[in-house]
């Protein structure tokens, strides 16, 4: 599969994660070191789901509270997973030679499925020369 570029493979290995594609209702989830991804997604969607789930693997151990039963813990966990995905996608965007200060952060946020446009704008600003 073309979506599993060397960077994604490296991140999966770094966080000791396996990858499984399955028919399922959700786009993806992480359980006991396995990232499950819906098999019918496009390559672009697969990449975003994998990055989001890696974000859970990286950050969830620092979230206080039970993800399933405490709303603030769930929100915090999802926010951190999205932040990781945004960080990786913006890093990729800039590496492709795009100018971060000329980027339409609203369009990028929409393409990533992010409703908080400021998250994307703030990540882009990290790459603007001062």
Short mmCIF file of C-alpha atoms in Angstrom, two decimals:
data_model
loop_
_atom_site.label_atom_id
_atom_site.label_comp_id
_atom_site.label_asym_id
_atom_site.label_seq_id
_atom_site.Cartn_x
_atom_site.Cartn_y
_atom_site.Cartn_z
CA UNK A 1 0.00 0.00 0.00
CA UNK A 2 1.39 3.37 -1.01
CA UNK A 3 0.10 5.17 2.09
CA UNK A 4 2.54 3.33 4.33
CA UNK A 5 5.57 5.40 3.45
CA UNK A 6 8.79 5.00 5.37
CA UNK A 7 7.88 7.79 7.80
CA UNK A 8 4.61 6.11 8.83
CA UNK A 9 6.37 2.77 9.16
CA UNK A 10 9.03 4.41 11.32
CA UNK A 11 6.41 6.01 13.59
CA UNK A 12 4.55 2.71 13.98
CA UNK A 13 7.82 1.01 14.89
CA UNK A 14 8.85 3.83 17.26
CA UNK A 15 5.65 3.43 19.28
CA UNK A 16 5.69 -0.39 19.00
CA UNK A 17 2.42 -0.54 17.08
CA UNK A 18 1.05 -3.15 14.70
CA UNK A 19 -1.40 -2.28 11.94
CA UNK A 20 -4.54 -4.20 10.97
CA UNK A 21 -7.11 -3.39 8.31
CA UNK A 22 -10.63 -4.64 8.93
CA UNK A 23 -14.20 -4.06 7.84
CA UNK A 24 -15.71 -1.98 10.65
CA UNK A 25 -17.98 0.98 11.38
CA UNK A 26 -15.33 3.30 12.82
CA UNK A 27 -12.43 4.74 10.84
CA UNK A 28 -9.90 3.52 13.36
CA UNK A 29 -8.97 2.80 16.92
CA UNK A 30 -6.05 1.65 19.04
CA UNK A 31 -6.18 -1.37 21.34
CA UNK A 32 -3.24 -3.06 23.08
CA UNK A 33 -0.61 -1.86 20.63
CA UNK A 34 -2.64 -2.54 17.49
CA UNK A 35 -3.95 0.23 15.24
CA UNK A 36 -7.14 -0.99 13.59
CA UNK A 37 -8.13 0.85 10.40
CA UNK A 38 -11.27 0.50 8.32
CA UNK A 39 -10.22 -1.25 5.14
CA UNK A 40 -12.49 0.76 2.82
CA UNK A 41 -10.83 4.15 3.45
CA UNK A 42 -8.85 6.08 0.83
CA UNK A 43 -5.06 6.28 1.19
CA UNK A 44 -5.37 9.88 2.41
CA UNK A 45 -7.92 8.90 5.06
CA UNK A 46 -5.84 5.90 6.12
CA UNK A 47 -2.80 8.11 6.68
CA UNK A 48 -4.79 10.57 8.84
CA UNK A 49 -6.33 7.75 10.89
CA UNK A 50 -2.95 6.09 11.47
CA UNK A 51 -1.37 9.40 12.53
CA UNK A 52 -4.30 10.12 14.87
CA UNK A 53 -4.00 6.68 16.49
CA UNK A 54 -0.23 7.05 16.83
CA UNK A 55 -1.03 10.31 18.62
CA UNK A 56 -3.07 8.28 21.11
CA UNK A 57 -0.17 5.87 21.62
CA UNK A 58 2.23 8.76 22.18
CA UNK A 59 0.05 10.85 24.49
CA UNK A 60 -2.66 8.81 26.22
CA UNK A 61 -0.44 7.65 29.09
CA UNK A 62 -0.24 11.27 30.28
CA UNK A 63 -4.02 11.83 30.23
CA UNK A 64 -5.50 11.73 33.72
CA UNK A 65 -8.78 9.86 34.10
CA UNK A 66 -10.69 7.13 32.32
CA UNK A 67 -11.16 7.80 28.61
CA UNK A 68 -14.42 5.83 28.48
CA UNK A 69 -16.17 7.42 31.46
CA UNK A 70 -14.76 10.90 32.02
CA UNK A 71 -15.64 13.41 29.31
CA UNK A 72 -12.71 15.73 29.99
CA UNK A 73 -10.25 12.82 29.74
CA UNK A 74 -11.81 11.74 26.46
CA UNK A 75 -11.66 15.30 25.08
CA UNK A 76 -8.05 15.73 26.18
CA UNK A 77 -7.04 12.42 24.62
CA UNK A 78 -8.74 13.20 21.31
CA UNK A 79 -7.27 16.71 21.24
CA UNK A 80 -3.73 15.40 21.75
CA UNK A 81 -4.20 12.71 19.10
CA UNK A 82 -5.44 15.35 16.65
CA UNK A 83 -2.54 17.65 17.57
CA UNK A 84 -0.09 14.89 16.70
CA UNK A 85 -1.79 14.26 13.35
CA UNK A 86 -1.85 18.00 12.57
CA UNK A 87 1.82 18.36 13.53
CA UNK A 88 2.83 15.50 11.24
CA UNK A 89 0.70 16.68 8.31
CA UNK A 90 1.96 20.28 8.56
CA UNK A 91 5.54 19.04 8.82
CA UNK A 92 4.90 17.05 5.62
CA UNK A 93 3.25 20.08 3.95
CA UNK A 94 6.28 22.28 4.64
CA UNK A 95 8.75 19.55 3.63
CA UNK A 96 7.07 19.47 0.22
CA UNK A 97 8.19 23.09 -0.29
CA UNK A 98 4.95 24.85 0.59
CA UNK A 99 5.27 28.23 2.26
CA UNK A 100 3.61 28.12 5.69
CA UNK A 101 2.93 31.87 5.75
CA UNK A 102 1.05 31.62 2.45
CA UNK A 103 -1.01 28.59 3.44
CA UNK A 104 -4.78 28.74 3.70
CA UNK A 105 -5.08 27.21 7.16
CA UNK A 106 -8.88 26.96 6.92
CA UNK A 107 -8.66 24.82 3.78
CA UNK A 108 -5.95 22.67 5.36
CA UNK A 109 -8.02 22.20 8.52
CA UNK A 110 -11.07 21.20 6.48
CA UNK A 111 -9.01 18.72 4.46
CA UNK A 112 -7.76 17.20 7.73
CA UNK A 113 -11.25 17.03 9.20
CA UNK A 114 -10.37 19.55 11.92
CA UNK A 115 -12.99 22.09 12.99
CA UNK A 116 -10.64 24.12 15.18
CA UNK A 117 -8.86 26.10 12.47
CA UNK A 118 -6.61 27.81 15.02
CA UNK A 119 -4.87 24.50 15.77
CA UNK A 120 -3.74 24.32 12.16
CA UNK A 121 -2.82 28.01 12.02
CA UNK A 122 -0.72 27.71 15.18
CA UNK A 123 1.11 24.68 13.81
CA UNK A 124 1.84 26.52 10.54
CA UNK A 125 3.18 29.52 12.49
CA UNK A 126 5.86 27.29 14.01
CA UNK A 127 7.44 27.14 10.55
CA UNK A 128 7.29 30.85 9.71
CA UNK A 129 10.70 32.54 9.93
CA UNK A 130 10.81 35.36 12.44
#
